[in-house]
mmCIF file of C-alpha atoms in Angstrom:
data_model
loop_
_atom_site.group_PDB
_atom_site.id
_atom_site.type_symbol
_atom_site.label_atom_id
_atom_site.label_comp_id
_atom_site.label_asym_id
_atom_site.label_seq_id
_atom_site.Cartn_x
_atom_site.Cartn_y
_atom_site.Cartn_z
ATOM 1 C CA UNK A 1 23.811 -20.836 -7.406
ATOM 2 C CA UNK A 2 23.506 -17.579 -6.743
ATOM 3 C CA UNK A 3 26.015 -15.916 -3.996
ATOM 4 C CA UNK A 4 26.701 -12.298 -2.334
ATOM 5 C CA UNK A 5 30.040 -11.648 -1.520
ATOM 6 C CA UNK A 6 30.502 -8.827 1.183
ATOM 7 C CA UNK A 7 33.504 -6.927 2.551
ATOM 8 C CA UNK A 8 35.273 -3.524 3.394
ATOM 9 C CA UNK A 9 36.889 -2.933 0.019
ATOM 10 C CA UNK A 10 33.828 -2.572 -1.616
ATOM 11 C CA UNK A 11 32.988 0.094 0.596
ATOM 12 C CA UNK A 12 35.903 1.851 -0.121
ATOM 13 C CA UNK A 13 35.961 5.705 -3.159
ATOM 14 C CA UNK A 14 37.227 4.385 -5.971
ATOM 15 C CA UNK A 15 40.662 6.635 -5.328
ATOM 16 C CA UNK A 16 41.629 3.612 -2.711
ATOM 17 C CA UNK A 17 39.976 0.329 -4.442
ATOM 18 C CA UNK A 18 42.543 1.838 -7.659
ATOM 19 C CA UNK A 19 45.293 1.048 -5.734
ATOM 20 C CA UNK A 20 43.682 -2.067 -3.905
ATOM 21 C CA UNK A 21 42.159 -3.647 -6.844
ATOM 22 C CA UNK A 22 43.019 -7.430 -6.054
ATOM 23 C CA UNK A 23 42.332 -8.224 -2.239
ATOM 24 C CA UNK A 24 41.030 -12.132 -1.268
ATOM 25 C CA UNK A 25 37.231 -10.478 -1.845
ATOM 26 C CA UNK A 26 37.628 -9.307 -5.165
ATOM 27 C CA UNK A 27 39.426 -12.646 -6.011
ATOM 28 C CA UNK A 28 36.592 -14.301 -5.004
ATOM 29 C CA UNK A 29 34.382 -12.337 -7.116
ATOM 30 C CA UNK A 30 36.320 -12.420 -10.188
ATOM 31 C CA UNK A 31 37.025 -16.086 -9.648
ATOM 32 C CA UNK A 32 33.631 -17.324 -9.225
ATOM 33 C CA UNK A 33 32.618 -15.599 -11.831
ATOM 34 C CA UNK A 34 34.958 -16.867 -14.104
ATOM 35 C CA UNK A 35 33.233 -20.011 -13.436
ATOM 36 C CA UNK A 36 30.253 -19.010 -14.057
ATOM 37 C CA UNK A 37 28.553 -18.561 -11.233
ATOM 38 C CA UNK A 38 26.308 -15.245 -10.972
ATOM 39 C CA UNK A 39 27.569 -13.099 -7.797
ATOM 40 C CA UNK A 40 27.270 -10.030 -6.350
ATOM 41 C CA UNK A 41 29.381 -7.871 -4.373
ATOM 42 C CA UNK A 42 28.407 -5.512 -1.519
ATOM 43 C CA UNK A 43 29.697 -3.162 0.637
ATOM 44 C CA UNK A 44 29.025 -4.080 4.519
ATOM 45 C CA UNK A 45 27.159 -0.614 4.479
ATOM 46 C CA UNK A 46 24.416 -1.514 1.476
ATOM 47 C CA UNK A 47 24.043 -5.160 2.437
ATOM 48 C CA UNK A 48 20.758 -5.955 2.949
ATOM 49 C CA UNK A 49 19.110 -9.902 3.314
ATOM 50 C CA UNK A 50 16.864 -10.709 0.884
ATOM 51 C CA UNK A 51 15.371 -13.552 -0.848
ATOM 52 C CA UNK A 52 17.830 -13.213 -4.363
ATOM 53 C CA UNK A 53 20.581 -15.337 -2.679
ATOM 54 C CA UNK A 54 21.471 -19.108 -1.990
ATOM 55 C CA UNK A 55 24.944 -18.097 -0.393
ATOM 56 C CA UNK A 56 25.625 -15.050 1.560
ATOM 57 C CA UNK A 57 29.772 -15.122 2.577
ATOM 58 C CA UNK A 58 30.433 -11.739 4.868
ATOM 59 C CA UNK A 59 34.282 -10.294 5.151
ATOM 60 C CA UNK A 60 35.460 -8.883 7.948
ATOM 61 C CA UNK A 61 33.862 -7.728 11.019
ATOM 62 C CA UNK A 62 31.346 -5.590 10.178
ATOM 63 C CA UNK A 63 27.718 -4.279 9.553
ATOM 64 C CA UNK A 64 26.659 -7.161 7.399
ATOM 65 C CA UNK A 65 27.868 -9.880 10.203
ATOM 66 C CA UNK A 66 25.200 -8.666 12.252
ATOM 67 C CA UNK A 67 22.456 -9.375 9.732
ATOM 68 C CA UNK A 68 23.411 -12.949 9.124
ATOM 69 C CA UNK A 69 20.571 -14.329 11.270
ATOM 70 C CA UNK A 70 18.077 -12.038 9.155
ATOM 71 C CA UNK A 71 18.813 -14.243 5.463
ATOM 72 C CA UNK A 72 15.595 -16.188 4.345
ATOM 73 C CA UNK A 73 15.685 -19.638 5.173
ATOM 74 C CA UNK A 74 16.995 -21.011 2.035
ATOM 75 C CA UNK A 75 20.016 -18.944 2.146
ATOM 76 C CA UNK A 76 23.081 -20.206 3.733
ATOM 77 C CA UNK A 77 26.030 -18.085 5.663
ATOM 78 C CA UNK A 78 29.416 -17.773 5.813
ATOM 79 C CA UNK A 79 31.723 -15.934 7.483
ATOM 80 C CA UNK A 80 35.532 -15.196 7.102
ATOM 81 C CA UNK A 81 37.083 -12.810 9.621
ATOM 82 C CA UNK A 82 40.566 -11.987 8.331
ATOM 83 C CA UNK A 83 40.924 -10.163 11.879
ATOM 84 C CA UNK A 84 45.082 -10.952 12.698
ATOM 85 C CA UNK A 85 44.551 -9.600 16.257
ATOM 86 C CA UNK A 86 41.959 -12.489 17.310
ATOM 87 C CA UNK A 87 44.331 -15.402 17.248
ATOM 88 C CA UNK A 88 47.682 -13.758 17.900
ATOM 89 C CA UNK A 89 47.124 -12.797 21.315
ATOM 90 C CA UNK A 90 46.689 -8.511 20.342
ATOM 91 C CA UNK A 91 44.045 -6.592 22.442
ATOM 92 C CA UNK A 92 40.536 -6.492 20.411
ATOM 93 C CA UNK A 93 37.697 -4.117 20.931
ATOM 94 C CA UNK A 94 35.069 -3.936 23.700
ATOM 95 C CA UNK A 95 32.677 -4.292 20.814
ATOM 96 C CA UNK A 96 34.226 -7.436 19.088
ATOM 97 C CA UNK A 97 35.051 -9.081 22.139
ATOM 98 C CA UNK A 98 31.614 -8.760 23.419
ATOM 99 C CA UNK A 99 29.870 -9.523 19.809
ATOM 100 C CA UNK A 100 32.190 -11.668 17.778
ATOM 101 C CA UNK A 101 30.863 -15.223 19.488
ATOM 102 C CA UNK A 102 27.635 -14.864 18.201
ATOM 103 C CA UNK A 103 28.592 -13.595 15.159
ATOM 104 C CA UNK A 104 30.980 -16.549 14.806
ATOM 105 C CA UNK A 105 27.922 -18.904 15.933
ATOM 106 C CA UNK A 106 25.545 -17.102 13.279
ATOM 107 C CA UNK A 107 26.925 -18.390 10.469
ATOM 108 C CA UNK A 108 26.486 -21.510 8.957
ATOM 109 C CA UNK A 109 30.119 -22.378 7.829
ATOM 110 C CA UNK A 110 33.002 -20.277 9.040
ATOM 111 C CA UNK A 111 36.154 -19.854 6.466
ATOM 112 C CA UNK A 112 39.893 -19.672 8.237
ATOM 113 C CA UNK A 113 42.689 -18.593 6.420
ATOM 114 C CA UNK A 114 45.258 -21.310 8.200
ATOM 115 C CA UNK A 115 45.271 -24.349 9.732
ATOM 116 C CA UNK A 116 46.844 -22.482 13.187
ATOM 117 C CA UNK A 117 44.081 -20.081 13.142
ATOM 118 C CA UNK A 118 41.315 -22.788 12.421
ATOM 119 C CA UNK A 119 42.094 -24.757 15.515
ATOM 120 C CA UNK A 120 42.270 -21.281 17.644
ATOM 121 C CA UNK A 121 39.198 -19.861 16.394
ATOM 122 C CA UNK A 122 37.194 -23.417 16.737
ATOM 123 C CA UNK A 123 38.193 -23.795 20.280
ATOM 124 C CA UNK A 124 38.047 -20.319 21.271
ATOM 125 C CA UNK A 125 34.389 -19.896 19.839
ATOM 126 C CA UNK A 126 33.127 -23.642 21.132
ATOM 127 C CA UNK A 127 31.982 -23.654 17.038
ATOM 128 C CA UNK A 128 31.323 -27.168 15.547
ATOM 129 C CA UNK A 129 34.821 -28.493 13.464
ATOM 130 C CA UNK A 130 32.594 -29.848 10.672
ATOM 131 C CA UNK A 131 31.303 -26.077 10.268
ATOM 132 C CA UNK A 132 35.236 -24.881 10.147
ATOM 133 C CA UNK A 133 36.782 -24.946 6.927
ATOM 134 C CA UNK A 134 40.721 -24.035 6.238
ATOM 135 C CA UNK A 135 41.062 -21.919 2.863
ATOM 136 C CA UNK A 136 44.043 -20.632 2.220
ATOM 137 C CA UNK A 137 44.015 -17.362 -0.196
ATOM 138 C CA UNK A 138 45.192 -17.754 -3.522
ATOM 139 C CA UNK A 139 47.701 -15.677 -5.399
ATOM 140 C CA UNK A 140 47.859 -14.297 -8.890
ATOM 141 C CA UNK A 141 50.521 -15.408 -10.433
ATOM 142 C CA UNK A 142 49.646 -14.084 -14.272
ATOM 143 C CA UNK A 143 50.040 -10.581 -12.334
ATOM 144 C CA UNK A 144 52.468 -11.474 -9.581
ATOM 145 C CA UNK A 145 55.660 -13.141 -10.687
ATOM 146 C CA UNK A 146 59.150 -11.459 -11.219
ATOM 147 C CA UNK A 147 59.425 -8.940 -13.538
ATOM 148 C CA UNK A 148 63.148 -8.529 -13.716
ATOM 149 C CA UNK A 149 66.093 -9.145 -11.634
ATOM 150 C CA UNK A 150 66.554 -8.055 -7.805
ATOM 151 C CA UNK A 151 68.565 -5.414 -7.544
ATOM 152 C CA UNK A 152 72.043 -6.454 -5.302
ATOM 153 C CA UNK A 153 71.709 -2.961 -3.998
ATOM 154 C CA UNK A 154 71.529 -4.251 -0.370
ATOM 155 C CA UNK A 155 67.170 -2.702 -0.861
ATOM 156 C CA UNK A 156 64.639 -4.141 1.747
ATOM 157 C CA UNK A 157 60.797 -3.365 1.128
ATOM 158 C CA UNK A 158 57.909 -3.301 3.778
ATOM 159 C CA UNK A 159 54.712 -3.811 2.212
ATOM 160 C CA UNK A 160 51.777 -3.036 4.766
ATOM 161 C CA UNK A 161 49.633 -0.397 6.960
ATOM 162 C CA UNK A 162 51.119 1.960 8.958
ATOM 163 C CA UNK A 163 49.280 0.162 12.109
ATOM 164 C CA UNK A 164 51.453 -0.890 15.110
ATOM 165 C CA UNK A 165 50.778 -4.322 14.763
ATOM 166 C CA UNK A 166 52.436 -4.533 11.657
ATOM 167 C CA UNK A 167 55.468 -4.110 13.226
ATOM 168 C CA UNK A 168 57.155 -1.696 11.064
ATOM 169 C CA UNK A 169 58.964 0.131 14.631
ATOM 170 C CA UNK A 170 60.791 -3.113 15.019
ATOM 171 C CA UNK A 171 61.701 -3.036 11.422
ATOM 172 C CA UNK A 172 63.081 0.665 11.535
ATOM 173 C CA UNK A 173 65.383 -0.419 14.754
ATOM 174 C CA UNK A 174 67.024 -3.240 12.831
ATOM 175 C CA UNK A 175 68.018 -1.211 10.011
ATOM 176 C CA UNK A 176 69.382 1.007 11.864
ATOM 177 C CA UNK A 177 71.515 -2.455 13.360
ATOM 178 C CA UNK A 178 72.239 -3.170 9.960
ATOM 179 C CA UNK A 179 73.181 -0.205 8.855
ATOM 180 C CA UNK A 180 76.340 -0.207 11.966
ATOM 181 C CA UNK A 181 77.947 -3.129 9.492
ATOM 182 C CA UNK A 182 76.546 -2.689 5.849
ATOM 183 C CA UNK A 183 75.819 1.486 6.087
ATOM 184 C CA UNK A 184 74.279 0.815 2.077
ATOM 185 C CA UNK A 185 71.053 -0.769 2.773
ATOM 186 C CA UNK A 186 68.161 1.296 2.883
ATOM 187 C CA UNK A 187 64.380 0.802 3.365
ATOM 188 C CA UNK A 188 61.428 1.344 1.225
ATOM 189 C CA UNK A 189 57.811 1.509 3.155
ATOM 190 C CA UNK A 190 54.609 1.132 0.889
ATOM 191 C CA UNK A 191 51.633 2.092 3.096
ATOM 192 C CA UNK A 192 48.130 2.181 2.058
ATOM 193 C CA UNK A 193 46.995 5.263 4.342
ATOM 194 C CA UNK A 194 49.185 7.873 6.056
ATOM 195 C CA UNK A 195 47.450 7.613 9.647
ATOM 196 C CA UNK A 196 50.535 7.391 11.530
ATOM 197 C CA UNK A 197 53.063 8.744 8.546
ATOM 198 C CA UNK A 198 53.939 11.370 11.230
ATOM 199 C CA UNK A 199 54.312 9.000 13.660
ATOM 200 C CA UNK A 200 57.075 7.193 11.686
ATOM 201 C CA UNK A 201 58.563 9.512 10.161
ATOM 202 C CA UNK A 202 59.565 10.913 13.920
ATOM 203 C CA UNK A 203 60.976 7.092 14.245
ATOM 204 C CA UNK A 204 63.236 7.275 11.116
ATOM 205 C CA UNK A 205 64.672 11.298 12.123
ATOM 206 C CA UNK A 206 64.831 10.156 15.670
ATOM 207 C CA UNK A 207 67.532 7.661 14.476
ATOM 208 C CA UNK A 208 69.250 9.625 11.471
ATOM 209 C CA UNK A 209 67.860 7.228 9.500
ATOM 210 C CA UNK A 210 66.275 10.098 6.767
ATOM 211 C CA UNK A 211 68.151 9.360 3.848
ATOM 212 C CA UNK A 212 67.836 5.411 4.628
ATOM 213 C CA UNK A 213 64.238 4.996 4.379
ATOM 214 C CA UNK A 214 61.722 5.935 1.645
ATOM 215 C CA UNK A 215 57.766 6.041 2.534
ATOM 216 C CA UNK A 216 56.455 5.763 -0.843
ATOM 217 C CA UNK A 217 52.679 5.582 -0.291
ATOM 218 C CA UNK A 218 50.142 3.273 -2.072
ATOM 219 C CA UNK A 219 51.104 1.323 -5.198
ATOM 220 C CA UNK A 220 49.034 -0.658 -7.658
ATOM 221 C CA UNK A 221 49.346 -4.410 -8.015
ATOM 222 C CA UNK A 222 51.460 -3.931 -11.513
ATOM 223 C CA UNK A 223 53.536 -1.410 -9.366
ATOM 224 C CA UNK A 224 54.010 -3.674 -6.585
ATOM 225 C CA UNK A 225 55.681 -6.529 -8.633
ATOM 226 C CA UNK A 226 58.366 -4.305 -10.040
ATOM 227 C CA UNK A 227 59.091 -3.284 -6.122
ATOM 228 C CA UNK A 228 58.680 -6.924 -5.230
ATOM 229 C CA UNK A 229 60.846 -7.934 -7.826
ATOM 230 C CA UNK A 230 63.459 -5.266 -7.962
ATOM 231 C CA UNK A 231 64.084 -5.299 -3.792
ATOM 232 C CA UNK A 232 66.720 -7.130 -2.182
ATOM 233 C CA UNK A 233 64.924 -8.795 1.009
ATOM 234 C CA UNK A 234 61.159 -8.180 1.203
ATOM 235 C CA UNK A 235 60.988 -8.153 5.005
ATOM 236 C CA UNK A 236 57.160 -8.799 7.091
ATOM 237 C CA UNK A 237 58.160 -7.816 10.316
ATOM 238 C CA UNK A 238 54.545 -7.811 11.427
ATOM 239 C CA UNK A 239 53.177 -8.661 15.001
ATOM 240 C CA UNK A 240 49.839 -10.552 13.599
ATOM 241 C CA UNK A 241 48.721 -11.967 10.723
ATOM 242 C CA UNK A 242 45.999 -14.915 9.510
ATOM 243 C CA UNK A 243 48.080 -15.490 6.234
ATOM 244 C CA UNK A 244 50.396 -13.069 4.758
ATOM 245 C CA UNK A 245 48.819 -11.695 1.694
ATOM 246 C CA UNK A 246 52.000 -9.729 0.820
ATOM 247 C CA UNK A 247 54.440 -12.219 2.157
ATOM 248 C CA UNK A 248 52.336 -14.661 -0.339
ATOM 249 C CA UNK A 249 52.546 -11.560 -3.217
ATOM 250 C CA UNK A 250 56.455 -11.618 -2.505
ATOM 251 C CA UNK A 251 56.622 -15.309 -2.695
ATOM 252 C CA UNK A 252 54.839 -15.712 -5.948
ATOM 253 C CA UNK A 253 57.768 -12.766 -7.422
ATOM 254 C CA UNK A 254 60.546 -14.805 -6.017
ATOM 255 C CA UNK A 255 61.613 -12.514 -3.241
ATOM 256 C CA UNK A 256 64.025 -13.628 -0.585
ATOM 257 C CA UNK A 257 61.845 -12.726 2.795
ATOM 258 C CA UNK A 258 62.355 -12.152 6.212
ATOM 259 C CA UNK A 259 58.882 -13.040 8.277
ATOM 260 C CA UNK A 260 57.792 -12.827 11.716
ATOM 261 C CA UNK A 261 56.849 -16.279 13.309
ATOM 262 C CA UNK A 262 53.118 -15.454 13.543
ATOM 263 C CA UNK A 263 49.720 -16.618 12.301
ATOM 264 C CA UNK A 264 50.234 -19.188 9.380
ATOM 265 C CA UNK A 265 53.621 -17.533 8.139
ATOM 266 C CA UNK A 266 54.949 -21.264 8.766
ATOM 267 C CA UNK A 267 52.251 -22.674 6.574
ATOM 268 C CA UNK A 268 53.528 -20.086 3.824
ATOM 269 C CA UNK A 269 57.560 -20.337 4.537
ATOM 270 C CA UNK A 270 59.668 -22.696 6.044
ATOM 271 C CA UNK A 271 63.561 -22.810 5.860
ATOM 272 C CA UNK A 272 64.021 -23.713 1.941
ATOM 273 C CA UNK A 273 61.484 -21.083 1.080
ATOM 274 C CA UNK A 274 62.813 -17.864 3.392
ATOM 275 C CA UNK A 275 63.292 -17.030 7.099
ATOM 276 C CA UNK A 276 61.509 -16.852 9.767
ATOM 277 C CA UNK A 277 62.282 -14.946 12.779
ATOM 278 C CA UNK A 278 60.332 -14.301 16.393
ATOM 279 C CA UNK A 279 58.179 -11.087 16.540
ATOM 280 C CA UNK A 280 58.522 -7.953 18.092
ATOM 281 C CA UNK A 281 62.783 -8.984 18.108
ATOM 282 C CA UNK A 282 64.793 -6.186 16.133
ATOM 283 C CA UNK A 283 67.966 -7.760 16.704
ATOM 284 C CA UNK A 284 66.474 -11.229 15.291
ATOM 285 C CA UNK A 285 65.453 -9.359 12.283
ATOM 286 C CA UNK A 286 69.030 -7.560 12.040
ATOM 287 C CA UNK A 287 70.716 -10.648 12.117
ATOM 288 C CA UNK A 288 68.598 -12.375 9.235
ATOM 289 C CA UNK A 289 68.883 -8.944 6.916
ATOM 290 C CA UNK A 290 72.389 -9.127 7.567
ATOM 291 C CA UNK A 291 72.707 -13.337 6.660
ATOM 292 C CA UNK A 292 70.787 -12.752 3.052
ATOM 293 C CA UNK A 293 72.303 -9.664 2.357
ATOM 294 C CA UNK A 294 75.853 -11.394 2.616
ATOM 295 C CA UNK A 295 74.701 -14.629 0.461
ATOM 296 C CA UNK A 296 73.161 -13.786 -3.081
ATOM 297 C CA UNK A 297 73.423 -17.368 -3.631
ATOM 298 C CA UNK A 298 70.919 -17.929 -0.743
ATOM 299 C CA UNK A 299 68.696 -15.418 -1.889
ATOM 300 C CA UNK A 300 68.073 -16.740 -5.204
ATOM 301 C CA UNK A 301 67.705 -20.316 -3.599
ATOM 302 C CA UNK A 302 64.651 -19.071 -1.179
ATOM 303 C CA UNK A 303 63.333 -16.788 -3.688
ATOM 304 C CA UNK A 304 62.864 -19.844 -6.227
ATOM 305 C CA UNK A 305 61.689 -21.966 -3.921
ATOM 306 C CA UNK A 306 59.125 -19.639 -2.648
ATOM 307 C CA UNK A 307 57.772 -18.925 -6.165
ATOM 308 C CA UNK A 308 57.433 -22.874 -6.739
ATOM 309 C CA UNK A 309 55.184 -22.850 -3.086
ATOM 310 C CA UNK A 310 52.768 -20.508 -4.124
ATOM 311 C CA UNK A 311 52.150 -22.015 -7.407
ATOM 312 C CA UNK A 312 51.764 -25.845 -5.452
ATOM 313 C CA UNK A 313 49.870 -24.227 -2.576
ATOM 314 C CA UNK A 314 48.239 -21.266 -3.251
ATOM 315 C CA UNK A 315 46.938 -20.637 -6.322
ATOM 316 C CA UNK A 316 43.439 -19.048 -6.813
ATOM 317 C CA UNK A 317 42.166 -22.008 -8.620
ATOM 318 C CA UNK A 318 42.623 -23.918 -5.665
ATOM 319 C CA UNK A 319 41.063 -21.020 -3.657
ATOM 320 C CA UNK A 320 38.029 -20.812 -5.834
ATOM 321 C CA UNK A 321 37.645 -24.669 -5.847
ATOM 322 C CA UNK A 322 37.144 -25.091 -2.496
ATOM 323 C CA UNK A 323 34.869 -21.968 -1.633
ATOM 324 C CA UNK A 324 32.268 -23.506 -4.107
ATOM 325 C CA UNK A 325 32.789 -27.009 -2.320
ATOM 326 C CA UNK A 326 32.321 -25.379 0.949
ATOM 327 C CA UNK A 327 28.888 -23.519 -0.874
ATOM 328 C CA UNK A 328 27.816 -26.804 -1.905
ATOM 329 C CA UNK A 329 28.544 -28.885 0.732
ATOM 330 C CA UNK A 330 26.199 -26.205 2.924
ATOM 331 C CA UNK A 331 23.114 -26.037 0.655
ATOM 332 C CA UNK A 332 22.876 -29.630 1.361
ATOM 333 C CA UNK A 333 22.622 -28.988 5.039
ATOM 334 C CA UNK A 334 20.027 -27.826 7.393
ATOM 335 C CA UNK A 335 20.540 -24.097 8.896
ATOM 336 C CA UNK A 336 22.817 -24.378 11.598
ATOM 337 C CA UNK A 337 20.834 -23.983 15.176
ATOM 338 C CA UNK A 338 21.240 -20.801 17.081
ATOM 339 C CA UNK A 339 21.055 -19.888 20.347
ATOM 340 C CA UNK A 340 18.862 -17.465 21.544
ATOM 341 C CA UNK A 341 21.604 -15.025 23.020
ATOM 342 C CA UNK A 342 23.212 -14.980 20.104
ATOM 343 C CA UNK A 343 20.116 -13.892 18.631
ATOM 344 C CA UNK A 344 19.116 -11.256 20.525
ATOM 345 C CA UNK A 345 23.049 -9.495 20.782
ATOM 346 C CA UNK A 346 23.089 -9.750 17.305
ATOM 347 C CA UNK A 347 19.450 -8.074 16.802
ATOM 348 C CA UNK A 348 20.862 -5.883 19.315
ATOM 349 C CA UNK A 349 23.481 -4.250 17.163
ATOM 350 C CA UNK A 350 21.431 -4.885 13.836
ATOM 351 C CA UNK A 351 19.171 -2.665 15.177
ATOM 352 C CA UNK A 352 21.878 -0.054 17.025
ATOM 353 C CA UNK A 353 24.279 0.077 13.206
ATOM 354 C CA UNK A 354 21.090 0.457 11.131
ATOM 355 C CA UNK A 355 20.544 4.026 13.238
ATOM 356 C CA UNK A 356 23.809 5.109 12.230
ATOM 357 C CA UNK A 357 24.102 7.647 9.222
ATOM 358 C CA UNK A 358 25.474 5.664 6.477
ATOM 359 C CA UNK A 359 28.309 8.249 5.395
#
């Protein structure tokens, strides 16, 4: 079997993939390859269909989605969005909304991260169930698992983008809650880009939170684990996800975590394995910072727990397992049937991206 695995990161300068170096696409990779399977991994901007491949699985919304209808006929599709903002209710682009039904309809088997988000994008999309599969991404856990004891230093950690819908405003206004009844805890913010570091850092002054909060930029995975492992409550305070990759990182390093109630956090968590609280709710999040802060007994309960999950749930052997299943199970089936429309909107923007410059 021969497969091409495409997605953003390997689009990406070296200088950010250093830093980014295990993502669900390059776990994928390295996986199947592991098993022995020949692959190949493309950028969405040098993909181009041709006859070398049995399995073609696009990431992300992107160049390559379009060109899904353009693989030979003995090449099956697959497509796996990762896009939080389609099933959690968050406004999506005029482009996407007008394109991302056909591209959805393209492919021949779609891949969802969560059970919630499977049932959403199924209906939403009118798609086939039988061409809907639920895999879940796997974790590490040779790389992430603690690497020494959490610090009792009262030390929460946001692991994300500084992008509005990861919530990270609502986060800043409950420490500074906190901070009214335990003024020692403080806040550490990896990012992966500095976009909006202005942005926030005019949040943390505009509360006097300066010498609370720490935006330390990207880390590697091996640098990430010691943060994971050394912080007090890893806190996702995000406003959409499909699964939490980092509340799944945290998990697998036995953090105590605070989590928003969105996407498949309750497929990751539930209340022996950390907290979840409503989104976009400072005071919610306050009040379960405050509850683990007081009870280190608590915290090592969840944090266990959660480690014990992602090795029963969400390992990459099971992820790997299953994507060559779903392969499989598709080379034994006929092309899936689409409709014209679909056809010509997606030859549409085939033809409008392939214009572009590539930069």
């Amino acid at each position: 079997m021969k497969i091409a695995i495409v997605g953003g990161i390997f689009d990406k300068p070296e200088s950010y993939r250093a830093n980014h170096s295990i993502s669900p696409e390059t776990t994928l990779v390295d996986g199947l390859r592991a098993r022995g399977m020949s692959v190949t991994a493309f950028g969405h901007r040098r993909f181009a269909p041709n006859d070398d491949f049995d399995i073609v699985h696009v990431h992300h919304f992107g160049r390559a989605a379009f060109a899904l209808q353009e693989c030979p006929e003995h090449t099956r599709t697959v497509f796996t969005s990762h896009d939080p903002h389609l099933m959690n209710g968050l406004p999506i682009g005029l482009a996407k909304k007008a394109t991302y039904p056909s591209v959805m309809r393209l492919a021949d088997g779609v891949v969802t991260l969560s059970t919630r988000e499977r049932a959403y994008i199924t209906q939403r999309f009118s798609l086939d169930p039988e061409t809907v599969k639920t895999v879940s991404n796997g974790i590490n856990t040779t790389i992430f698992t603690r690497a020494c004891q959490p610090n009792d230093n009262h030390s929460l950690l946001f692991v994300g983008q500084l992008q509005k819908f990861k919530g990270l405003d609502y986060l800043i206004d409950a420490l500074a809650l906190v901070r009214e009844s335990i003024p020692s805890v403080s806040l550490i913010v990896v990012h992966q880009t500095a976009g909006m570091l202005d942005y926030y850092r005019e949040q943390v002054r505009h509360r006097a939170l300066e010498h609370a909060v720490v935006f330390a930029g990207p880390k590697s995975p091996r640098e990430l684990v010691s943060m994971y492992s050394r912080c007090t409550v890893l806190v996702s305070p995000s406003l959409a996800e499909c699964l939490s990759t980092v509340v799944l990182e945290g998990m697998a390093c036995s953090c105590a975590i605070v989590a928003t109630d969105v996407g498949g956090i309750r497929e990751q968590l539930d209340p022996e394995s950390g907290v979840i609280v409503p989104p976009a709710n400072a005071a919610a999040i306050a009040t379960a910072v405050r509850g683990l802060l007081g009870d280190s007994q608590n915290r090592a309960r969840l944090g266990t727990r959660a480690a014990e999950v992602v090795r029963e749930r969400f390992s990459t052997n099971a992820m790997i397992t299953a994507h060559i299943s779903l392969y499989e199970d598709l080379l034994t089936r006929s092309r899936r049937k689409v409709k014209l429309k679909d056809r010509l909107i997606s030859a549409f923007i085939r033809g409008y991206v392939k214009r572009r410059p590539i930069s």
